[in-house]
Amino acid sequence: MCPRSRRFFITLVTHRSTLAMKRCLVLFAALLPPAVHGGWVDPTGRPIPDAENRRSIGAFGVHIVLAANEAQFRKTWHSSRTPPRLNAINTVRRGETVSALLIFHGCTPAATGACEVVSSFIIEGPDGGRTPGGGGPVWTEAPARPGLLQLGQAGMSVVFDPSDPVGDYRIIANIEDRVSGRVLSVWLV
C-alpha cells in the first residue's frame, strides 16, 4: 500500500523510498486492466470506485500517473501486446524530472471519426501556490475499441530545482472531451 492510505503522492525528497515505490507499483499495476463501459475495473472485472487519481463519467474515464522516464513509459506502453509492466513513481529528488501522463478510455468521436480530448495541468506547491503547467490534446484520433485503455498524447514534465521547497506537490489535470462535453479533474498529491 502506498504511504498515506492508498493515495498517490509526489513528494520532493532528498532520499529514495524504494519499498514505498515498489508498493505503489504493485497497486498501479492492479489498476491498469482494461476498462469496461462505464468505469474502471479490477483484475477480476469488479468495478473500482473513483479516486483522486482516477475518475469516470459514463464510458469516459481518466487516470493520471507519474513516470520518471516518459519516453521509456511510452515505449513500453506502445510496444506491448499484453498488459504492459509500467514503472510509476511517487517521489522525486531535486534535479530529477517527473512526468504526469494520462491514461483514458471512452472518448466520443466527432462526425469526422476522431475524438477531441484536451487537457490542462496545474502544479500546487507545498505552500498552496498554483502554477499553470500547460496542456494540449490528449487524443485527436479515432477512439480505441470499447474496453481498451489509451495513453494520452499530452503530458506534463517538471524538473525540481534546488530552490524548490521540500514537501508534497499536487499535480492536477483537467480533461475535457469536447465532443461529449464531459469534463473530469484528476490529481496526485
PDB file of C-alpha atoms in Angstrom:
ATOM      1  CA  MET A   1       0.000   0.000   0.000  1.00  0.00           C
ATOM      2  CA  CYS A   2       1.255   3.485  -0.821  1.00  0.00           C
ATOM      3  CA  PRO A   3       2.073   5.856   2.013  1.00  0.00           C
ATOM      4  CA  ARG A   4      -0.900   7.766   3.443  1.00  0.00           C
ATOM      5  CA  SER A   5      -3.674   5.250   2.843  1.00  0.00           C
ATOM      6  CA  ARG A   6      -3.747   4.299  -0.829  1.00  0.00           C
ATOM      7  CA  ARG A   7      -3.286   7.828  -2.183  1.00  0.00           C
ATOM      8  CA  PHE A   8      -0.519   8.517  -4.653  1.00  0.00           C
ATOM      9  CA  PHE A   9       1.845  11.260  -3.515  1.00  0.00           C
ATOM     10  CA  ILE A  10       4.529  13.196  -5.280  1.00  0.00           C
ATOM     11  CA  THR A  11       6.889  14.374  -2.624  1.00  0.00           C
ATOM     12  CA  LEU A  12      10.108  16.237  -3.253  1.00  0.00           C
ATOM     13  CA  VAL A  13      12.598  14.404  -1.074  1.00  0.00           C
ATOM     14  CA  THR A  14      16.304  14.230  -0.507  1.00  0.00           C
ATOM     15  CA  HIS A  15      16.315  10.396  -0.285  1.00  0.00           C
ATOM     16  CA  ARG A  16      14.557   7.485  -2.042  1.00  0.00           C
ATOM     17  CA  SER A  17      11.906   5.279  -0.514  1.00  0.00           C
ATOM     18  CA  THR A  18      12.229   2.146  -2.632  1.00  0.00           C
ATOM     19  CA  LEU A  19       9.887  -0.022  -0.555  1.00  0.00           C
ATOM     20  CA  ALA A  20       7.077   2.532  -0.796  1.00  0.00           C
ATOM     21  CA  MET A  21       7.760   2.905  -4.525  1.00  0.00           C
ATOM     22  CA  LYS A  22       7.545  -0.863  -5.057  1.00  0.00           C
ATOM     23  CA  ARG A  23       4.265  -0.992  -3.167  1.00  0.00           C
ATOM     24  CA  CYS A  24       2.894   1.820  -5.332  1.00  0.00           C
ATOM     25  CA  LEU A  25       3.965  -0.033  -8.486  1.00  0.00           C
ATOM     26  CA  VAL A  26       2.047  -3.117  -7.383  1.00  0.00           C
ATOM     27  CA  LEU A  27      -1.065  -1.021  -6.707  1.00  0.00           C
ATOM     28  CA  PHE A  28      -0.620   0.809 -10.022  1.00  0.00           C
ATOM     29  CA  ALA A  29      -0.318  -2.468 -11.939  1.00  0.00           C
ATOM     30  CA  ALA A  30      -3.525  -3.724 -10.352  1.00  0.00           C
ATOM     31  CA  LEU A  31      -5.391  -0.664 -11.587  1.00  0.00           C
ATOM     32  CA  LEU A  32      -4.378  -0.995 -15.236  1.00  0.00           C
ATOM     33  CA  PRO A  33      -6.557  -3.817 -16.567  1.00  0.00           C
ATOM     34  CA  PRO A  34      -8.836  -2.908 -19.442  1.00  0.00           C
ATOM     35  CA  ALA A  35     -11.689  -0.612 -18.544  1.00  0.00           C
ATOM     36  CA  VAL A  36     -15.267  -1.578 -19.156  1.00  0.00           C
ATOM     37  CA  HIS A  37     -18.058   0.608 -20.420  1.00  0.00           C
ATOM     38  CA  GLY A  38     -18.933   2.966 -17.597  1.00  0.00           C
ATOM     39  CA  GLY A  39     -15.842   2.965 -15.398  1.00  0.00           C
ATOM     40  CA  TRP A  40     -12.754   1.224 -14.103  1.00  0.00           C
ATOM     41  CA  VAL A  41     -12.486  -2.442 -13.122  1.00  0.00           C
ATOM     42  CA  ASP A  42     -10.071  -4.556 -11.083  1.00  0.00           C
ATOM     43  CA  PRO A  43      -8.312  -7.683 -12.439  1.00  0.00           C
ATOM     44  CA  THR A  44     -11.396  -9.788 -11.655  1.00  0.00           C
ATOM     45  CA  GLY A  45     -13.749  -7.464 -13.551  1.00  0.00           C
ATOM     46  CA  ARG A  46     -15.350  -5.850 -10.494  1.00  0.00           C
ATOM     47  CA  PRO A  47     -15.945  -2.074 -10.663  1.00  0.00           C
ATOM     48  CA  ILE A  48     -13.426   0.171  -8.887  1.00  0.00           C
ATOM     49  CA  PRO A  49     -14.813   3.371  -7.364  1.00  0.00           C
ATOM     50  CA  ASP A  50     -13.456   6.710  -8.496  1.00  0.00           C
ATOM     51  CA  ALA A  51     -10.472   8.131  -6.612  1.00  0.00           C
ATOM     52  CA  GLU A  52      -8.476  11.368  -6.775  1.00  0.00           C
ATOM     53  CA  ASN A  53      -6.180   9.974  -9.480  1.00  0.00           C
ATOM     54  CA  ARG A  54      -8.860   8.024 -11.380  1.00  0.00           C
ATOM     55  CA  ARG A  55     -12.309   9.288 -12.410  1.00  0.00           C
ATOM     56  CA  SER A  56     -15.027   8.400 -14.885  1.00  0.00           C
ATOM     57  CA  ILE A  57     -18.329   9.732 -16.203  1.00  0.00           C
ATOM     58  CA  GLY A  58     -20.281   7.141 -18.146  1.00  0.00           C
ATOM     59  CA  ALA A  59     -17.917   5.482 -20.620  1.00  0.00           C
ATOM     60  CA  PHE A  60     -15.306   8.287 -20.369  1.00  0.00           C
ATOM     61  CA  GLY A  61     -12.563   7.773 -17.778  1.00  0.00           C
ATOM     62  CA  VAL A  62      -9.132   9.226 -16.986  1.00  0.00           C
ATOM     63  CA  HIS A  63      -6.270   8.048 -14.742  1.00  0.00           C
ATOM     64  CA  ILE A  64      -3.218  10.235 -14.020  1.00  0.00           C
ATOM     65  CA  VAL A  65       0.154   8.564 -13.339  1.00  0.00           C
ATOM     66  CA  LEU A  66       3.706   9.787 -12.728  1.00  0.00           C
ATOM     67  CA  ALA A  67       6.717   8.436 -14.580  1.00  0.00           C
ATOM     68  CA  ALA A  68      10.409   9.127 -14.031  1.00  0.00           C
ATOM     69  CA  ASN A  69      11.154   8.419 -17.699  1.00  0.00           C
ATOM     70  CA  GLU A  70       8.319   9.486 -20.009  1.00  0.00           C
ATOM     71  CA  ALA A  71       9.994   8.169 -23.164  1.00  0.00           C
ATOM     72  CA  GLN A  72      10.516   4.700 -21.630  1.00  0.00           C
ATOM     73  CA  PHE A  73       6.960   4.644 -20.241  1.00  0.00           C
ATOM     74  CA  ARG A  74       5.532   5.473 -23.689  1.00  0.00           C
ATOM     75  CA  LYS A  75       7.804   2.967 -25.436  1.00  0.00           C
ATOM     76  CA  THR A  76       6.735   0.190 -23.052  1.00  0.00           C
ATOM     77  CA  TRP A  77       3.057   1.131 -23.430  1.00  0.00           C
ATOM     78  CA  HIS A  78       3.155   1.125 -27.244  1.00  0.00           C
ATOM     79  CA  SER A  79       5.368  -1.958 -27.717  1.00  0.00           C
ATOM     80  CA  SER A  80       3.442  -4.418 -25.552  1.00  0.00           C
ATOM     81  CA  ARG A  81       0.808  -6.810 -26.925  1.00  0.00           C
ATOM     82  CA  THR A  82      -0.185  -7.904 -23.422  1.00  0.00           C
ATOM     83  CA  PRO A  83      -0.842  -5.595 -20.457  1.00  0.00           C
ATOM     84  CA  PRO A  84       2.482  -3.796 -20.042  1.00  0.00           C
ATOM     85  CA  ARG A  85       4.512  -3.726 -16.835  1.00  0.00           C
ATOM     86  CA  LEU A  86       4.857   0.010 -16.290  1.00  0.00           C
ATOM     87  CA  ASN A  87       7.010   1.856 -13.788  1.00  0.00           C
ATOM     88  CA  ALA A  88       5.234   4.662 -11.967  1.00  0.00           C
ATOM     89  CA  ILE A  89       6.718   6.758  -9.150  1.00  0.00           C
ATOM     90  CA  ASN A  90       5.561   8.800  -6.185  1.00  0.00           C
ATOM     91  CA  THR A  91       8.740  10.649  -5.135  1.00  0.00           C
ATOM     92  CA  VAL A  92      11.366  12.700  -6.925  1.00  0.00           C
ATOM     93  CA  ARG A  93      14.723  14.227  -5.963  1.00  0.00           C
ATOM     94  CA  ARG A  94      15.829  17.752  -6.677  1.00  0.00           C
ATOM     95  CA  GLY A  95      17.254  17.988 -10.172  1.00  0.00           C
ATOM     96  CA  GLU A  96      15.224  15.000 -11.433  1.00  0.00           C
ATOM     97  CA  THR A  97      12.349  15.110 -13.910  1.00  0.00           C
ATOM     98  CA  VAL A  98       8.895  13.676 -13.328  1.00  0.00           C
ATOM     99  CA  SER A  99       6.181  13.411 -15.986  1.00  0.00           C
ATOM    100  CA  ALA A 100       2.419  13.337 -15.424  1.00  0.00           C
ATOM    101  CA  LEU A 101       0.712  11.152 -18.035  1.00  0.00           C
ATOM    102  CA  LEU A 102      -2.955  10.449 -18.720  1.00  0.00           C
ATOM    103  CA  ILE A 103      -4.434   7.003 -19.363  1.00  0.00           C
ATOM    104  CA  PHE A 104      -8.022   7.135 -20.550  1.00  0.00           C
ATOM    105  CA  HIS A 105     -10.895   5.293 -22.186  1.00  0.00           C
ATOM    106  CA  GLY A 106     -14.235   6.010 -23.817  1.00  0.00           C
ATOM    107  CA  CYS A 107     -13.793   9.273 -25.726  1.00  0.00           C
ATOM    108  CA  THR A 108     -16.639  10.255 -28.053  1.00  0.00           C
ATOM    109  CA  PRO A 109     -15.757  10.633 -31.756  1.00  0.00           C
ATOM    110  CA  ALA A 110     -16.905  13.649 -33.751  1.00  0.00           C
ATOM    111  CA  ALA A 111     -18.561  13.307 -37.187  1.00  0.00           C
ATOM    112  CA  THR A 112     -15.024  13.005 -38.624  1.00  0.00           C
ATOM    113  CA  GLY A 113     -14.462   9.842 -36.558  1.00  0.00           C
ATOM    114  CA  ALA A 114     -11.788  11.457 -34.363  1.00  0.00           C
ATOM    115  CA  CYS A 115     -12.016  12.339 -30.690  1.00  0.00           C
ATOM    116  CA  GLU A 116     -11.283  15.834 -29.381  1.00  0.00           C
ATOM    117  CA  VAL A 117      -9.964  15.374 -25.843  1.00  0.00           C
ATOM    118  CA  VAL A 118      -7.848  18.178 -24.339  1.00  0.00           C
ATOM    119  CA  SER A 119      -6.124  18.773 -21.012  1.00  0.00           C
ATOM    120  CA  SER A 120      -4.659  21.483 -18.839  1.00  0.00           C
ATOM    121  CA  PHE A 121      -2.250  20.883 -15.950  1.00  0.00           C
ATOM    122  CA  ILE A 122      -1.679  22.813 -12.712  1.00  0.00           C
ATOM    123  CA  ILE A 123       1.036  22.306 -10.085  1.00  0.00           C
ATOM    124  CA  GLU A 124       0.190  23.190  -6.498  1.00  0.00           C
ATOM    125  CA  GLY A 125       3.208  23.626  -4.224  1.00  0.00           C
ATOM    126  CA  PRO A 126       3.550  22.782  -0.524  1.00  0.00           C
ATOM    127  CA  ASP A 127       2.580  26.403   0.273  1.00  0.00           C
ATOM    128  CA  GLY A 128      -0.687  26.103  -1.702  1.00  0.00           C
ATOM    129  CA  GLY A 129       0.518  28.335  -4.554  1.00  0.00           C
ATOM    130  CA  ARG A 130      -0.611  27.251  -8.014  1.00  0.00           C
ATOM    131  CA  THR A 131       1.392  27.361 -11.240  1.00  0.00           C
ATOM    132  CA  PRO A 132      -0.058  26.604 -14.686  1.00  0.00           C
ATOM    133  CA  GLY A 133       1.627  23.500 -16.110  1.00  0.00           C
ATOM    134  CA  GLY A 134       0.497  23.789 -19.733  1.00  0.00           C
ATOM    135  CA  GLY A 135      -1.745  21.417 -21.604  1.00  0.00           C
ATOM    136  CA  GLY A 136      -2.703  20.213 -25.013  1.00  0.00           C
ATOM    137  CA  PRO A 137      -4.502  17.476 -26.916  1.00  0.00           C
ATOM    138  CA  VAL A 138      -4.925  14.201 -25.054  1.00  0.00           C
ATOM    139  CA  TRP A 139      -6.411  12.410 -28.071  1.00  0.00           C
ATOM    140  CA  THR A 140      -7.188  13.574 -31.611  1.00  0.00           C
ATOM    141  CA  GLU A 141      -7.594  10.208 -33.327  1.00  0.00           C
ATOM    142  CA  ALA A 142     -10.327   7.575 -33.505  1.00  0.00           C
ATOM    143  CA  PRO A 143     -11.254   6.018 -30.161  1.00  0.00           C
ATOM    144  CA  ALA A 144      -9.948   2.602 -29.191  1.00  0.00           C
ATOM    145  CA  ARG A 145     -12.282  -0.370 -29.166  1.00  0.00           C
ATOM    146  CA  PRO A 146     -14.591  -0.367 -26.139  1.00  0.00           C
ATOM    147  CA  GLY A 147     -12.861  -1.798 -23.087  1.00  0.00           C
ATOM    148  CA  LEU A 148      -9.331  -0.774 -24.085  1.00  0.00           C
ATOM    149  CA  LEU A 149      -7.197   1.872 -22.416  1.00  0.00           C
ATOM    150  CA  GLN A 150      -5.261   4.532 -24.300  1.00  0.00           C
ATOM    151  CA  LEU A 151      -2.183   6.515 -23.267  1.00  0.00           C
ATOM    152  CA  GLY A 152      -2.880  10.180 -23.926  1.00  0.00           C
ATOM    153  CA  GLN A 153      -0.775  12.249 -26.287  1.00  0.00           C
ATOM    154  CA  ALA A 154      -0.439  15.136 -23.792  1.00  0.00           C
ATOM    155  CA  GLY A 155       1.610  15.062 -20.635  1.00  0.00           C
ATOM    156  CA  MET A 156       3.456  17.437 -18.355  1.00  0.00           C
ATOM    157  CA  SER A 157       7.085  17.202 -17.234  1.00  0.00           C
ATOM    158  CA  VAL A 158       8.568  19.021 -14.255  1.00  0.00           C
ATOM    159  CA  VAL A 159      12.140  19.418 -13.010  1.00  0.00           C
ATOM    160  CA  PHE A 160      12.538  20.400  -9.357  1.00  0.00           C
ATOM    161  CA  ASP A 161      15.307  22.962  -8.794  1.00  0.00           C
ATOM    162  CA  PRO A 162      17.491  23.185  -5.671  1.00  0.00           C
ATOM    163  CA  SER A 163      15.495  26.271  -4.617  1.00  0.00           C
ATOM    164  CA  ASP A 164      12.128  24.422  -4.693  1.00  0.00           C
ATOM    165  CA  PRO A 165      10.813  23.682  -1.203  1.00  0.00           C
ATOM    166  CA  VAL A 166      10.722  20.090   0.039  1.00  0.00           C
ATOM    167  CA  GLY A 167       7.187  18.807   0.570  1.00  0.00           C
ATOM    168  CA  ASP A 168       4.054  17.465  -1.059  1.00  0.00           C
ATOM    169  CA  TYR A 169       3.134  18.806  -4.503  1.00  0.00           C
ATOM    170  CA  ARG A 170      -0.248  18.303  -6.141  1.00  0.00           C
ATOM    171  CA  ILE A 171      -0.404  17.802  -9.895  1.00  0.00           C
ATOM    172  CA  ILE A 172      -3.895  18.484 -11.214  1.00  0.00           C
ATOM    173  CA  ALA A 173      -5.108  17.577 -14.699  1.00  0.00           C
ATOM    174  CA  ASN A 174      -8.394  18.918 -16.077  1.00  0.00           C
ATOM    175  CA  ILE A 175      -9.543  16.857 -19.056  1.00  0.00           C
ATOM    176  CA  GLU A 176     -12.378  17.695 -21.436  1.00  0.00           C
ATOM    177  CA  ASP A 177     -13.972  15.548 -24.120  1.00  0.00           C
ATOM    178  CA  ARG A 178     -15.094  18.406 -26.376  1.00  0.00           C
ATOM    179  CA  VAL A 179     -17.442  16.197 -28.398  1.00  0.00           C
ATOM    180  CA  SER A 180     -19.451  14.795 -25.457  1.00  0.00           C
ATOM    181  CA  GLY A 181     -18.913  17.832 -23.228  1.00  0.00           C
ATOM    182  CA  ARG A 182     -17.709  15.643 -20.365  1.00  0.00           C
ATOM    183  CA  VAL A 183     -15.083  17.161 -18.056  1.00  0.00           C
ATOM    184  CA  LEU A 184     -13.004  15.309 -15.452  1.00  0.00           C
ATOM    185  CA  SER A 185     -10.393  16.501 -12.963  1.00  0.00           C
ATOM    186  CA  VAL A 186      -7.807  14.102 -11.539  1.00  0.00           C
ATOM    187  CA  TRP A 187      -4.845  14.767  -9.296  1.00  0.00           C
ATOM    188  CA  LEU A 188      -1.943  13.296  -7.441  1.00  0.00           C
ATOM    189  CA  VAL A 189      -0.846  14.716  -4.107  1.00  0.00           C
TER     190      VAL A 189
END
